[in-house]
PDB file of C-alpha atoms in Angstrom:
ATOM      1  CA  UNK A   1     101.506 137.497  92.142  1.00 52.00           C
ATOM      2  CA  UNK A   2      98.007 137.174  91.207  1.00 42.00           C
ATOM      3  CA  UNK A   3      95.259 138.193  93.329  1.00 39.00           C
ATOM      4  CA  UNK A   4      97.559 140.432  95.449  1.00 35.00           C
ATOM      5  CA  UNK A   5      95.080 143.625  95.050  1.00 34.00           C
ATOM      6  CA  UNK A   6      91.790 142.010  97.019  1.00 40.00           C
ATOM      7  CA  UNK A   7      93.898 141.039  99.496  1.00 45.00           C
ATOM      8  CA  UNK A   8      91.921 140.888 102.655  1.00 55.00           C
ATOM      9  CA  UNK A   9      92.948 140.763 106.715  1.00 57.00           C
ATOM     10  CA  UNK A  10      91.232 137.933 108.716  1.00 61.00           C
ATOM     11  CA  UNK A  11      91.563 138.958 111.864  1.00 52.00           C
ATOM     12  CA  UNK A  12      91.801 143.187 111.411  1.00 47.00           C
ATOM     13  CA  UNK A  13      95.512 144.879 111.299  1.00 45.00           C
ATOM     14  CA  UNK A  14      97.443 147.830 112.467  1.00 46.00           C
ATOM     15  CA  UNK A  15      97.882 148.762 108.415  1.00 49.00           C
ATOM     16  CA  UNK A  16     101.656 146.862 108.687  1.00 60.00           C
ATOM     17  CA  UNK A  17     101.736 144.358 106.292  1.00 68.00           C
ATOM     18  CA  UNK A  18     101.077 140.964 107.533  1.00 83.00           C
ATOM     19  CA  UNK A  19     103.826 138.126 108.568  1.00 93.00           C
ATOM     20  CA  UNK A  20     101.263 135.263 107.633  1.00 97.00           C
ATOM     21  CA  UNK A  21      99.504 135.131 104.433  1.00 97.00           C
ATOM     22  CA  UNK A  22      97.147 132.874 103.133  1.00 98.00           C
ATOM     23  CA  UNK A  23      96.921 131.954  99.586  1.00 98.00           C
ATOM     24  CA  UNK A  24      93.759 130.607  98.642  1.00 98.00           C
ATOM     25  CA  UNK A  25      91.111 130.053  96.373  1.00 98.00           C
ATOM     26  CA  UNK A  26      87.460 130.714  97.882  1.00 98.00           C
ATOM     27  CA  UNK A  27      85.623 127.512  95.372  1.00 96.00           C
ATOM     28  CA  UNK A  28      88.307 125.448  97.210  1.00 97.00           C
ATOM     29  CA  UNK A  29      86.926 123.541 100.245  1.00 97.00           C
ATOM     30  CA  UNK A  30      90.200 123.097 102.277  1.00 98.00           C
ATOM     31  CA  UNK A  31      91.285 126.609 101.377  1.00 98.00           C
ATOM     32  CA  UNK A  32      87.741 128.072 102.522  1.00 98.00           C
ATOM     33  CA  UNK A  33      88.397 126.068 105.975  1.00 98.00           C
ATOM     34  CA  UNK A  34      91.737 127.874 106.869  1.00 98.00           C
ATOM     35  CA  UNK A  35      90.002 131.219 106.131  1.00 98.00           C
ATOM     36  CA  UNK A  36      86.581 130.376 108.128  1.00 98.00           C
ATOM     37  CA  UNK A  37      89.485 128.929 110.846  1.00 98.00           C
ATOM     38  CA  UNK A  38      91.422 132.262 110.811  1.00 98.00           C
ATOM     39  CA  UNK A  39      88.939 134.627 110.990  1.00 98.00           C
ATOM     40  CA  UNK A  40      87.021 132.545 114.000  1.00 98.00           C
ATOM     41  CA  UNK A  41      90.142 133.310 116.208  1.00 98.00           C
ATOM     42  CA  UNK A  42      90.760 136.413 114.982  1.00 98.00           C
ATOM     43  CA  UNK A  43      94.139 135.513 113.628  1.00 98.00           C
ATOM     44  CA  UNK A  44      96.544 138.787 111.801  1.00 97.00           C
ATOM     45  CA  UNK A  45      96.189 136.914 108.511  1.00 97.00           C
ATOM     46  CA  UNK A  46      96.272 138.499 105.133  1.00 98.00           C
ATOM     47  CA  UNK A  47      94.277 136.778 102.518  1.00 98.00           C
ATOM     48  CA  UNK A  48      95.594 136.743  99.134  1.00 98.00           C
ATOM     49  CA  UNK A  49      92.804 135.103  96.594  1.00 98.00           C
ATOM     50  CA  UNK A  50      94.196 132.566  93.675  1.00 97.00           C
ATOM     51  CA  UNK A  51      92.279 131.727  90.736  1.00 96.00           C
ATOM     52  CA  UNK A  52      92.440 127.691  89.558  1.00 94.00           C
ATOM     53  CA  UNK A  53      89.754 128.560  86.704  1.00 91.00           C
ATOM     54  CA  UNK A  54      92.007 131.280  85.309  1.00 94.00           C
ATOM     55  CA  UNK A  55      95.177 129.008  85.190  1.00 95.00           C
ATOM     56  CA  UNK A  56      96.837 130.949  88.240  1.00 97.00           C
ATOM     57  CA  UNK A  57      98.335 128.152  90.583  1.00 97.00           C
ATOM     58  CA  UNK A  58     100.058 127.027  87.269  1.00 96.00           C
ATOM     59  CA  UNK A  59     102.032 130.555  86.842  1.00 97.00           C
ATOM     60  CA  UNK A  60     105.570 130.550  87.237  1.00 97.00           C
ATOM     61  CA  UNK A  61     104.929 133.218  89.795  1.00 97.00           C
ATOM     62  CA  UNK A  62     102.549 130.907  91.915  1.00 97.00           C
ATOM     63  CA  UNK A  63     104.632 127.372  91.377  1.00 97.00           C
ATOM     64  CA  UNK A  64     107.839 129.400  92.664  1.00 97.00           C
ATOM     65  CA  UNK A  65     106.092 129.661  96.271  1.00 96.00           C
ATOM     66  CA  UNK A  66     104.307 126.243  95.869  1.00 97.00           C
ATOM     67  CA  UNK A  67     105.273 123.904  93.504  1.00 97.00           C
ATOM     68  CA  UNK A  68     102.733 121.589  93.996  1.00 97.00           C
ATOM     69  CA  UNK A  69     100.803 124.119  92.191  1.00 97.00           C
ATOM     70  CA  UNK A  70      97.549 123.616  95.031  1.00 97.00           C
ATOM     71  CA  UNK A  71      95.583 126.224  97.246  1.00 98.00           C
ATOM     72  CA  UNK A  72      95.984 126.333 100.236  1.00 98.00           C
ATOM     73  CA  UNK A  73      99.419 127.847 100.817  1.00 98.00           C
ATOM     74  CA  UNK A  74     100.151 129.430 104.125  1.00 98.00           C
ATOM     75  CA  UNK A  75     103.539 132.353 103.781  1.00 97.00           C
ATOM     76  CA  UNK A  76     104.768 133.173 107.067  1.00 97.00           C
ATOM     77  CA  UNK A  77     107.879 135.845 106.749  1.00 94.00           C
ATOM     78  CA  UNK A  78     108.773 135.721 110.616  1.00 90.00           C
ATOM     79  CA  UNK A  79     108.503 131.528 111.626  1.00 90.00           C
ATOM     80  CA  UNK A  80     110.969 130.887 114.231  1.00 81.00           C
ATOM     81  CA  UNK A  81     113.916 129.016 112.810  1.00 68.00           C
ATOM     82  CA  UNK A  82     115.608 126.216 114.120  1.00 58.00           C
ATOM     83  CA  UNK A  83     118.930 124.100 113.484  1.00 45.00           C
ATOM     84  CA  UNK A  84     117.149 121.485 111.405  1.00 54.00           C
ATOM     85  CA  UNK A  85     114.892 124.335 109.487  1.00 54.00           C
ATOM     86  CA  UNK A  86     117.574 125.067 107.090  1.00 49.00           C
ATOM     87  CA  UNK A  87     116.619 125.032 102.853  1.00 39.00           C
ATOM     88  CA  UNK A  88     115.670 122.198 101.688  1.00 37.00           C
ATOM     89  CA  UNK A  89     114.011 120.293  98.114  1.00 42.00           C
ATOM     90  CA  UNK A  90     109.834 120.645  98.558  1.00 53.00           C
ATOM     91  CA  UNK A  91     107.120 123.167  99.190  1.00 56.00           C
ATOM     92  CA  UNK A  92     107.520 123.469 102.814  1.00 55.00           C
ATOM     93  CA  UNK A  93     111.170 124.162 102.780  1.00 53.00           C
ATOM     94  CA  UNK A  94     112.691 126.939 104.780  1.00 51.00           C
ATOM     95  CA  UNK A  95     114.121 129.543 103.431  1.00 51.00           C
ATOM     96  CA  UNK A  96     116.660 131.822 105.634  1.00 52.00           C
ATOM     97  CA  UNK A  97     116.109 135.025 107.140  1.00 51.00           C
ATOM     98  CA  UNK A  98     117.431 137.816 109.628  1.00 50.00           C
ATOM     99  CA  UNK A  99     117.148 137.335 113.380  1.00 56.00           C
ATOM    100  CA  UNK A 100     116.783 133.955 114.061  1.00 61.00           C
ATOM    101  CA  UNK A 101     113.861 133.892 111.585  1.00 72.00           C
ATOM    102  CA  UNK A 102     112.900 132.339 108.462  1.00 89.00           C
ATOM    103  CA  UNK A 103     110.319 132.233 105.845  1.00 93.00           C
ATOM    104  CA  UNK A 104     107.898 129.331 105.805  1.00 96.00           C
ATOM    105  CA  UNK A 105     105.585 128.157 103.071  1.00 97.00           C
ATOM    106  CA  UNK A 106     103.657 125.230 104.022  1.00 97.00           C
ATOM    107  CA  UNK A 107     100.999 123.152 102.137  1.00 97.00           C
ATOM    108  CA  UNK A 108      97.741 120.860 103.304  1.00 97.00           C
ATOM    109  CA  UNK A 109      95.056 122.666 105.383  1.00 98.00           C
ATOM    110  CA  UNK A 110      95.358 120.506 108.164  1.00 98.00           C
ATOM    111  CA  UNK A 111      98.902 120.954 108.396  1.00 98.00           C
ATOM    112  CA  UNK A 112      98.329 125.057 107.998  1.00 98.00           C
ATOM    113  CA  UNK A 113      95.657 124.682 110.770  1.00 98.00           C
ATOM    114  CA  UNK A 114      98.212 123.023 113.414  1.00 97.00           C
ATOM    115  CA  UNK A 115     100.780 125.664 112.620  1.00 97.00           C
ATOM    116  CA  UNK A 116      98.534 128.660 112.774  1.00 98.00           C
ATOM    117  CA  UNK A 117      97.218 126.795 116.397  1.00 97.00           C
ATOM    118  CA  UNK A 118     100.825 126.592 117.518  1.00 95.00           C
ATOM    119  CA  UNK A 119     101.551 130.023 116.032  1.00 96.00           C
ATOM    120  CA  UNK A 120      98.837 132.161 117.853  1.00 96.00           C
ATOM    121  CA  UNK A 121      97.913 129.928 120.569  1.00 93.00           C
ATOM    122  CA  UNK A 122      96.876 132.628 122.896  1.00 93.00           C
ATOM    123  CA  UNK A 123      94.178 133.584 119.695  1.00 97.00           C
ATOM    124  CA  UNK A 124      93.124 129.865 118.628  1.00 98.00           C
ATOM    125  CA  UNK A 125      90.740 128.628 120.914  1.00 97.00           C
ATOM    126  CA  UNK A 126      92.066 124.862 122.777  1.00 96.00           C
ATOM    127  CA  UNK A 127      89.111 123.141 121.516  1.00 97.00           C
ATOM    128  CA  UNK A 128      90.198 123.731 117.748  1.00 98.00           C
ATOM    129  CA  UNK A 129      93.564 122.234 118.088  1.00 96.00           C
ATOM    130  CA  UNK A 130      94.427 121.314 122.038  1.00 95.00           C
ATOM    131  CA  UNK A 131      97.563 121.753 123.079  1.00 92.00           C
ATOM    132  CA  UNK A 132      97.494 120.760 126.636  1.00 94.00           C
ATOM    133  CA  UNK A 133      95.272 118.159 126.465  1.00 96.00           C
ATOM    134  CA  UNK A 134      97.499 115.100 123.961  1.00 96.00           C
ATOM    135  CA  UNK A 135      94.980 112.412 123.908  1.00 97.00           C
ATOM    136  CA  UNK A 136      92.162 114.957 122.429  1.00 97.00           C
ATOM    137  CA  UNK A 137      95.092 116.634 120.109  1.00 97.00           C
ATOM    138  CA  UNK A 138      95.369 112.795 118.991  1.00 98.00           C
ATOM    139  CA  UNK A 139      91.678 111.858 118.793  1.00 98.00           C
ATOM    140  CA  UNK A 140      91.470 115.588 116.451  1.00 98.00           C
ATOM    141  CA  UNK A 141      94.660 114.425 114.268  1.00 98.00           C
ATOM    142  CA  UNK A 142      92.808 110.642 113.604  1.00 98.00           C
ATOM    143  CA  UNK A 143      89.206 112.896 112.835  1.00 98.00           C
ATOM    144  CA  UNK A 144      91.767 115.078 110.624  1.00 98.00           C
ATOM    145  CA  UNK A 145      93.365 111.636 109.046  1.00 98.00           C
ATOM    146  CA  UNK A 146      90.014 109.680 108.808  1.00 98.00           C
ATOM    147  CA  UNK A 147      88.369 112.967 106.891  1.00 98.00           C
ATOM    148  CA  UNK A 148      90.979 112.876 104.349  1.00 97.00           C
ATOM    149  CA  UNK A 149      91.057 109.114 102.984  1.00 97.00           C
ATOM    150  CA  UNK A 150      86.852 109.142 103.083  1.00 98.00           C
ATOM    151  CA  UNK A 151      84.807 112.460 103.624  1.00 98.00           C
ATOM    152  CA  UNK A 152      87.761 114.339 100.979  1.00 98.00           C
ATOM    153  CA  UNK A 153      88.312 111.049  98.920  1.00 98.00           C
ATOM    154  CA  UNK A 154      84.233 110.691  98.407  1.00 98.00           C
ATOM    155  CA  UNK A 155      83.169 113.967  98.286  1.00 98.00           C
ATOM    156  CA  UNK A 156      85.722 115.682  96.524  1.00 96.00           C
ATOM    157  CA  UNK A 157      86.102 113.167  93.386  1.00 96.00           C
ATOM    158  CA  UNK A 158      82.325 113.064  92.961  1.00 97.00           C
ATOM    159  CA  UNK A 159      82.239 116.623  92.847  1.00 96.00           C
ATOM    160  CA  UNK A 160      85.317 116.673  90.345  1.00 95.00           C
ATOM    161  CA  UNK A 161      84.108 114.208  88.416  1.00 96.00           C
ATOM    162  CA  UNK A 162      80.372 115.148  87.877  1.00 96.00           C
ATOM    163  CA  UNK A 163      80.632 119.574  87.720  1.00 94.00           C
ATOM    164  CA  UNK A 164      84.309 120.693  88.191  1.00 91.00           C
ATOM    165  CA  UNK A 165      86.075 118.857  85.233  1.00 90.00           C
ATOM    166  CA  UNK A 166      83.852 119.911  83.097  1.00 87.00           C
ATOM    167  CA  UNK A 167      84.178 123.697  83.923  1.00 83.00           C
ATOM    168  CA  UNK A 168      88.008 123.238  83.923  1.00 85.00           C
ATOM    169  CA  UNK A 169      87.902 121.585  80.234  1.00 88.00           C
ATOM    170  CA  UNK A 170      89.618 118.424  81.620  1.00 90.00           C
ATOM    171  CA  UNK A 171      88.669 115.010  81.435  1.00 92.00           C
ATOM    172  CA  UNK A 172      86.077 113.405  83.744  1.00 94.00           C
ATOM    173  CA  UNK A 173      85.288 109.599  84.551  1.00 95.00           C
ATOM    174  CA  UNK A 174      81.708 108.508  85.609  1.00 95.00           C
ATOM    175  CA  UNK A 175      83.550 105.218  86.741  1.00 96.00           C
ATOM    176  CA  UNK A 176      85.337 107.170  89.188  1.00 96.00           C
ATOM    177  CA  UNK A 177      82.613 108.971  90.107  1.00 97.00           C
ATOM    178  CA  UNK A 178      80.258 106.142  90.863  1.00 97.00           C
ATOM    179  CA  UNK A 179      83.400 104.907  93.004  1.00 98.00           C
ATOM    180  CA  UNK A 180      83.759 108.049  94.805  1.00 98.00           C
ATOM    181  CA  UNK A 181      79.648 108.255  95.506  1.00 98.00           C
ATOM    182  CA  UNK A 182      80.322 104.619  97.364  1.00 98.00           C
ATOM    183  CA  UNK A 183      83.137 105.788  99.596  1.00 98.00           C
ATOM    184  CA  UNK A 184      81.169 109.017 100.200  1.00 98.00           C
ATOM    185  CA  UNK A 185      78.363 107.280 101.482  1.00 98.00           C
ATOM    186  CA  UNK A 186      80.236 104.772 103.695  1.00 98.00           C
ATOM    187  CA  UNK A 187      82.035 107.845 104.557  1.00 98.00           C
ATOM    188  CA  UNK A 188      78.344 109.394 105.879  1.00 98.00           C
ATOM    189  CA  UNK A 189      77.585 106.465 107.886  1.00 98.00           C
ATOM    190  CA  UNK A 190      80.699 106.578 109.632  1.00 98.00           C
ATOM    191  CA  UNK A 191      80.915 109.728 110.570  1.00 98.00           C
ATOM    192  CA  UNK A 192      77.201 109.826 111.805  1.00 98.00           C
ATOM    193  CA  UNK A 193      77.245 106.296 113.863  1.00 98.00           C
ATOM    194  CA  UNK A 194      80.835 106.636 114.883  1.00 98.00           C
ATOM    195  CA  UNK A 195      82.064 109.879 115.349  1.00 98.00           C
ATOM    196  CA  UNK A 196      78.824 111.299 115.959  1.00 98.00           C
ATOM    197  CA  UNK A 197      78.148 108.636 118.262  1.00 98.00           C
ATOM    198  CA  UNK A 198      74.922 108.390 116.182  1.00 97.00           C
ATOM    199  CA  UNK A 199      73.836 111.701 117.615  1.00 95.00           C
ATOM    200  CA  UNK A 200      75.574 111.347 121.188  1.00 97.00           C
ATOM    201  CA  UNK A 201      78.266 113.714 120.100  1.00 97.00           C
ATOM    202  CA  UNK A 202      77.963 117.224 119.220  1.00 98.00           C
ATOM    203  CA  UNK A 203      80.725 117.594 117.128  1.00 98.00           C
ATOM    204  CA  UNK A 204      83.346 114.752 116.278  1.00 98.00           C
ATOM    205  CA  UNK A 205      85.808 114.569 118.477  1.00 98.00           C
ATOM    206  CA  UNK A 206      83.627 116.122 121.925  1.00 97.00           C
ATOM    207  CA  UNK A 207      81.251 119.099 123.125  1.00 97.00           C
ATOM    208  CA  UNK A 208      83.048 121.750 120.892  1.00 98.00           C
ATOM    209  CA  UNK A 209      84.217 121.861 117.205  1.00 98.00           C
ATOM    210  CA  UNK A 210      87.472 120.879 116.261  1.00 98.00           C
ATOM    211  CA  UNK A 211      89.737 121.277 112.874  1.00 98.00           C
ATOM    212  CA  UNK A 212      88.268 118.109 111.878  1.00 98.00           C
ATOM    213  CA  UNK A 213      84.711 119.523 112.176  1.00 98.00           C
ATOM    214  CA  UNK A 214      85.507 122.295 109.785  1.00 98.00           C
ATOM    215  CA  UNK A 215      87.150 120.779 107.313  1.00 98.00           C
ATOM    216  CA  UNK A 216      84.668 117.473 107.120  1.00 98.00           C
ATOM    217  CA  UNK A 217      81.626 120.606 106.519  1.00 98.00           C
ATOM    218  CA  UNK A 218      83.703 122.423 104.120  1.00 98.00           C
ATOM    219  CA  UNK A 219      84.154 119.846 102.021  1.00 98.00           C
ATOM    220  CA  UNK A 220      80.433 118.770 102.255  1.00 98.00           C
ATOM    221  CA  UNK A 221      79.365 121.669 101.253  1.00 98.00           C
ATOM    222  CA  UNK A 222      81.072 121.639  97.645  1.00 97.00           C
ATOM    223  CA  UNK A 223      77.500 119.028  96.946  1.00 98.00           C
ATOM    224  CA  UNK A 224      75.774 121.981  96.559  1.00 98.00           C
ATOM    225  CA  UNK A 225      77.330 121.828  92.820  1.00 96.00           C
ATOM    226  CA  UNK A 226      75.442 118.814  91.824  1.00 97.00           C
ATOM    227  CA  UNK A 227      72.102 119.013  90.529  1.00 95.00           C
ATOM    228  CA  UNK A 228      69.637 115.876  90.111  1.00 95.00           C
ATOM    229  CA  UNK A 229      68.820 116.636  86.669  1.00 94.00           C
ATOM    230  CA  UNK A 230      71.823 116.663  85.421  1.00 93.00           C
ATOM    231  CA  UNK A 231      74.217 114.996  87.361  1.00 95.00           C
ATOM    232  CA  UNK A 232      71.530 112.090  88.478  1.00 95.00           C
ATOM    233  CA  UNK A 233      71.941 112.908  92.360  1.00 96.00           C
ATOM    234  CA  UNK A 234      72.214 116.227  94.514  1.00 97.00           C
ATOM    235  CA  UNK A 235      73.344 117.375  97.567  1.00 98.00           C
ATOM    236  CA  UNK A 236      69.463 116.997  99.198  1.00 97.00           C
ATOM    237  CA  UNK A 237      69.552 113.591  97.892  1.00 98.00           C
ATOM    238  CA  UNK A 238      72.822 112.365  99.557  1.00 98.00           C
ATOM    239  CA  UNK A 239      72.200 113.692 102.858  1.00 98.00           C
ATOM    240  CA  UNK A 240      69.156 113.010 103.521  1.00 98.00           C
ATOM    241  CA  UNK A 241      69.819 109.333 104.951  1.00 98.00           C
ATOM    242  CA  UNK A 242      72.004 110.956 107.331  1.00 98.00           C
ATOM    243  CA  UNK A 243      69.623 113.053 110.002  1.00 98.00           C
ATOM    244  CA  UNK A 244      72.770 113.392 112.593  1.00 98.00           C
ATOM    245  CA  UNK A 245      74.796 114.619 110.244  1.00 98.00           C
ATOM    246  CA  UNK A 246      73.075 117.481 108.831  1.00 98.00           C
ATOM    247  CA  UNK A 247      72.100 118.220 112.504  1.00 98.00           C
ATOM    248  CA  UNK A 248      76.090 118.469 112.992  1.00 98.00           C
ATOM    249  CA  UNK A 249      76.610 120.483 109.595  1.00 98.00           C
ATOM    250  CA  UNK A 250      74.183 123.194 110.810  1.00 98.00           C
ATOM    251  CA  UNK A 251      76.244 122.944 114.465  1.00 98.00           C
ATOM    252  CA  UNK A 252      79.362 123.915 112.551  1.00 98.00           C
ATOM    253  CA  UNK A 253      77.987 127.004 110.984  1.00 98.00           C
ATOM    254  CA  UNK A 254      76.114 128.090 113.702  1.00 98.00           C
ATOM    255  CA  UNK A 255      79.381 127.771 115.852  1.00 98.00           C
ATOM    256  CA  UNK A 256      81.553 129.860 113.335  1.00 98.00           C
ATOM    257  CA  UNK A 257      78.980 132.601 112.404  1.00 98.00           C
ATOM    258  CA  UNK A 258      78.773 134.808 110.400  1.00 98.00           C
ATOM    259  CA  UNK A 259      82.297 134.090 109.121  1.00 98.00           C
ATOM    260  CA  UNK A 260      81.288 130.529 107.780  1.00 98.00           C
ATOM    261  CA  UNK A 261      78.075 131.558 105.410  1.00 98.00           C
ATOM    262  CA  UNK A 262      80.642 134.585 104.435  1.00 98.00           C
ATOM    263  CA  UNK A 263      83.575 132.934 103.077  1.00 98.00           C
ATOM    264  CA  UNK A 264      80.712 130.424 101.240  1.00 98.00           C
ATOM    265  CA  UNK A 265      79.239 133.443  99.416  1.00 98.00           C
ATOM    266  CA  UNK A 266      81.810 132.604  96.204  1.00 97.00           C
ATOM    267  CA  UNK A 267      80.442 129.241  96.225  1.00 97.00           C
ATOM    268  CA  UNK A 268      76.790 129.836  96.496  1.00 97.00           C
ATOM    269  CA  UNK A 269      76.783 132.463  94.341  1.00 97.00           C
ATOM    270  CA  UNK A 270      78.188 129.931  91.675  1.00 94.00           C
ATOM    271  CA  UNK A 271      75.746 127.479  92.545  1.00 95.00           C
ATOM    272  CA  UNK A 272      72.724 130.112  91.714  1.00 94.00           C
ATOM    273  CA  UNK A 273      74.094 130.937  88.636  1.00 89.00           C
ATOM    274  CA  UNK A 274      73.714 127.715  87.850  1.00 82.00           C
ATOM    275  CA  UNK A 275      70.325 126.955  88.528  1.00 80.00           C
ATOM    276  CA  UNK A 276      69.260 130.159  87.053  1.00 72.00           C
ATOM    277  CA  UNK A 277      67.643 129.786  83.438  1.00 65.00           C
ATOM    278  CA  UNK A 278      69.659 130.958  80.649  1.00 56.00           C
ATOM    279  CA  UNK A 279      69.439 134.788  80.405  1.00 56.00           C
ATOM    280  CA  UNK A 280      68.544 135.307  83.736  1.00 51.00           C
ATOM    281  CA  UNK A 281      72.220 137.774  84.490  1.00 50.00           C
ATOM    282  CA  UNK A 282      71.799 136.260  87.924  1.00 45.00           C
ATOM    283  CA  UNK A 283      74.727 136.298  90.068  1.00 39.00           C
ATOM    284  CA  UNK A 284      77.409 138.074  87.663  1.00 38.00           C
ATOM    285  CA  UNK A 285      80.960 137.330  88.801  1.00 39.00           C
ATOM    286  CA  UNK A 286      80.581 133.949  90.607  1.00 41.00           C
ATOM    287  CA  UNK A 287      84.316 133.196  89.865  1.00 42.00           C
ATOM    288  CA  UNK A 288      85.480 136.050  92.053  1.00 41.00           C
ATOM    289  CA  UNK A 289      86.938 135.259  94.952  1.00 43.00           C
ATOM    290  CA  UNK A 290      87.946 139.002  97.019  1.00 43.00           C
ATOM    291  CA  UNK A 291      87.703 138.590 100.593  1.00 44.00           C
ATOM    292  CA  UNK A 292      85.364 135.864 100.473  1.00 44.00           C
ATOM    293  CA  UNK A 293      82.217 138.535  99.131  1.00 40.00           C
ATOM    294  CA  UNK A 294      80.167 138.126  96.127  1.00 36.00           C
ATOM    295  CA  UNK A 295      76.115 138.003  96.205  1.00 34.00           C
ATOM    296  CA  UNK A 296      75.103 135.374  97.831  1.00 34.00           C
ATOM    297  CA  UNK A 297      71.717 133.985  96.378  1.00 34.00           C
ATOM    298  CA  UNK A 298      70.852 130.814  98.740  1.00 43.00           C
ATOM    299  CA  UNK A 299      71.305 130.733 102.224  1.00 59.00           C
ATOM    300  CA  UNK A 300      74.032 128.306 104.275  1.00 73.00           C
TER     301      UNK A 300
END
């Protein structure tokens, strides 16, 4: 598998190898989230690094774990099996092990986030994804639903659509990115006047983050690709209208330092190569994802 030799532990180890891994990609906003969310609670997850740019979540190797061919992918070797766990057609199908035990390989980083809080839950702190309390698990699974269909949808196609394609040698669409700047910045709105209360609310769903929190700022953050002069708008630009939410964006990576500004060091390390002029050598290797290292040349 590639990537299998920078393998990294989030949460430390005994040397055994790990039950959970984590198959990621660190320019991927969702699969930067489940790290940031692992290594927060301290969770005995190995990291195993994926590279989209080099064609690696299309290998044969990659789409036999995860046929969807996407990043994140969460491997656990030792889930607890049940009657109505057996194999089954899809990603997240169970295949059957020794001792009551099977091996699970499940998709979507709010779905990996859940498990991982049901998994450890004397490591993940309540407030990320409560267990006791079912009407906040419910208003963090609508936050969690409501990110996906307008902070992801906006944010994620205009950054697709304006820098990624490009890099990837596929086709882009300014239609669709125009679209996706619209939904992004109804998308803002909301989630400053409503679930920020329009500053009432710390974070979106009460007093402490939440899944939903780290996801929505992940994903944000990938708007430090676009630059005004060539791309017409940057990420400077789009927030500024927004005061409560950048107040709540610097909340979120205050509340998960230093491990949020580390697993971002890929990104911004991409992002100052390229501002740098041509010829510059500055920030050599912004492609490489490790443990989440990599010079970081702007700060979080």
């Amino acid at each position: 598998m590639p990537g299998e030799g920078a393998a990294g532990a989030a949460g430390g180890g005994s040397g055994r190898a790990a039950e959970v891994r984590l198959y990621v990609d660190f320019m991927s906003q969702p699969s930067r989230c489940v790290v940031i969310f692992s290594r927060v609670n301290g969770l005995p997850v190995e990291v195993r690094p994926i590279f989209i740019h080099k064609g690696e979540t299309r290998s044969p190797a990659y789409l036999a774990l995860n046929p969807l061919g996407k990043v994140p992918l969460l491997e656990d070797t030792a889930a607890a099996a049940s009657s109505s766990s057996g194999p089954g057609p899809g990603p997240a199908a169970a295949a059957g092990g020794a001792g009551g035990s099977c091996v699970l390989r499940l998709p979507e980083s709010a779905a990996i986030m859940s498990y991982l809080a049901d998994r450890f839950p004397g490591r993940v702190a309540e407030h990320w994804f409560p267990r006791s309390d079912l009407a906040h698990r419910a208003r963090v699974e609508a936050a969690l639903h409501w990110y996906q269909g307008n902070i992801r949808a906006g944010a994620a196609k205009l950054s697709f659509h304006k820098v990624i394609a490009k890099r990837l040698g596929v086709p882009s669409d300014e239609r669709v990115a125009l679209d996706a700047l619209k939904t992004l910045q109804l998308a803002l709105s909301a989630l400053q006047d409503v679930w920020l209360g329009g500053g009432v609310r710390r974070f979106m769903t009460g007093e402490l983050p939440c899944a939903a929190d780290l996801l929505a700022c992940c994903e944000l953050e990938q708007l430090r690709m676009l630059r005004a002069v060539e791309h017409g708008t940057d990420m400077e630009a789009l927030m500024a209208p927004y005061p409560q939410v950048l107040a709540w964006q610097q909340r979120v990576r205050d509340a998960t330092s230093p491990h949020y500004a580390q697993v971002h060091r890929v990104l911004m390390a991409a992002v100052a190569q390229k501002a740098a002029p041509a010829g510059s050598g500055a920030v050599a290797g912004a492609g490489a994802g490790g443990a989440g290292g990599g010079a970081a040349q702007s700060k979080l």
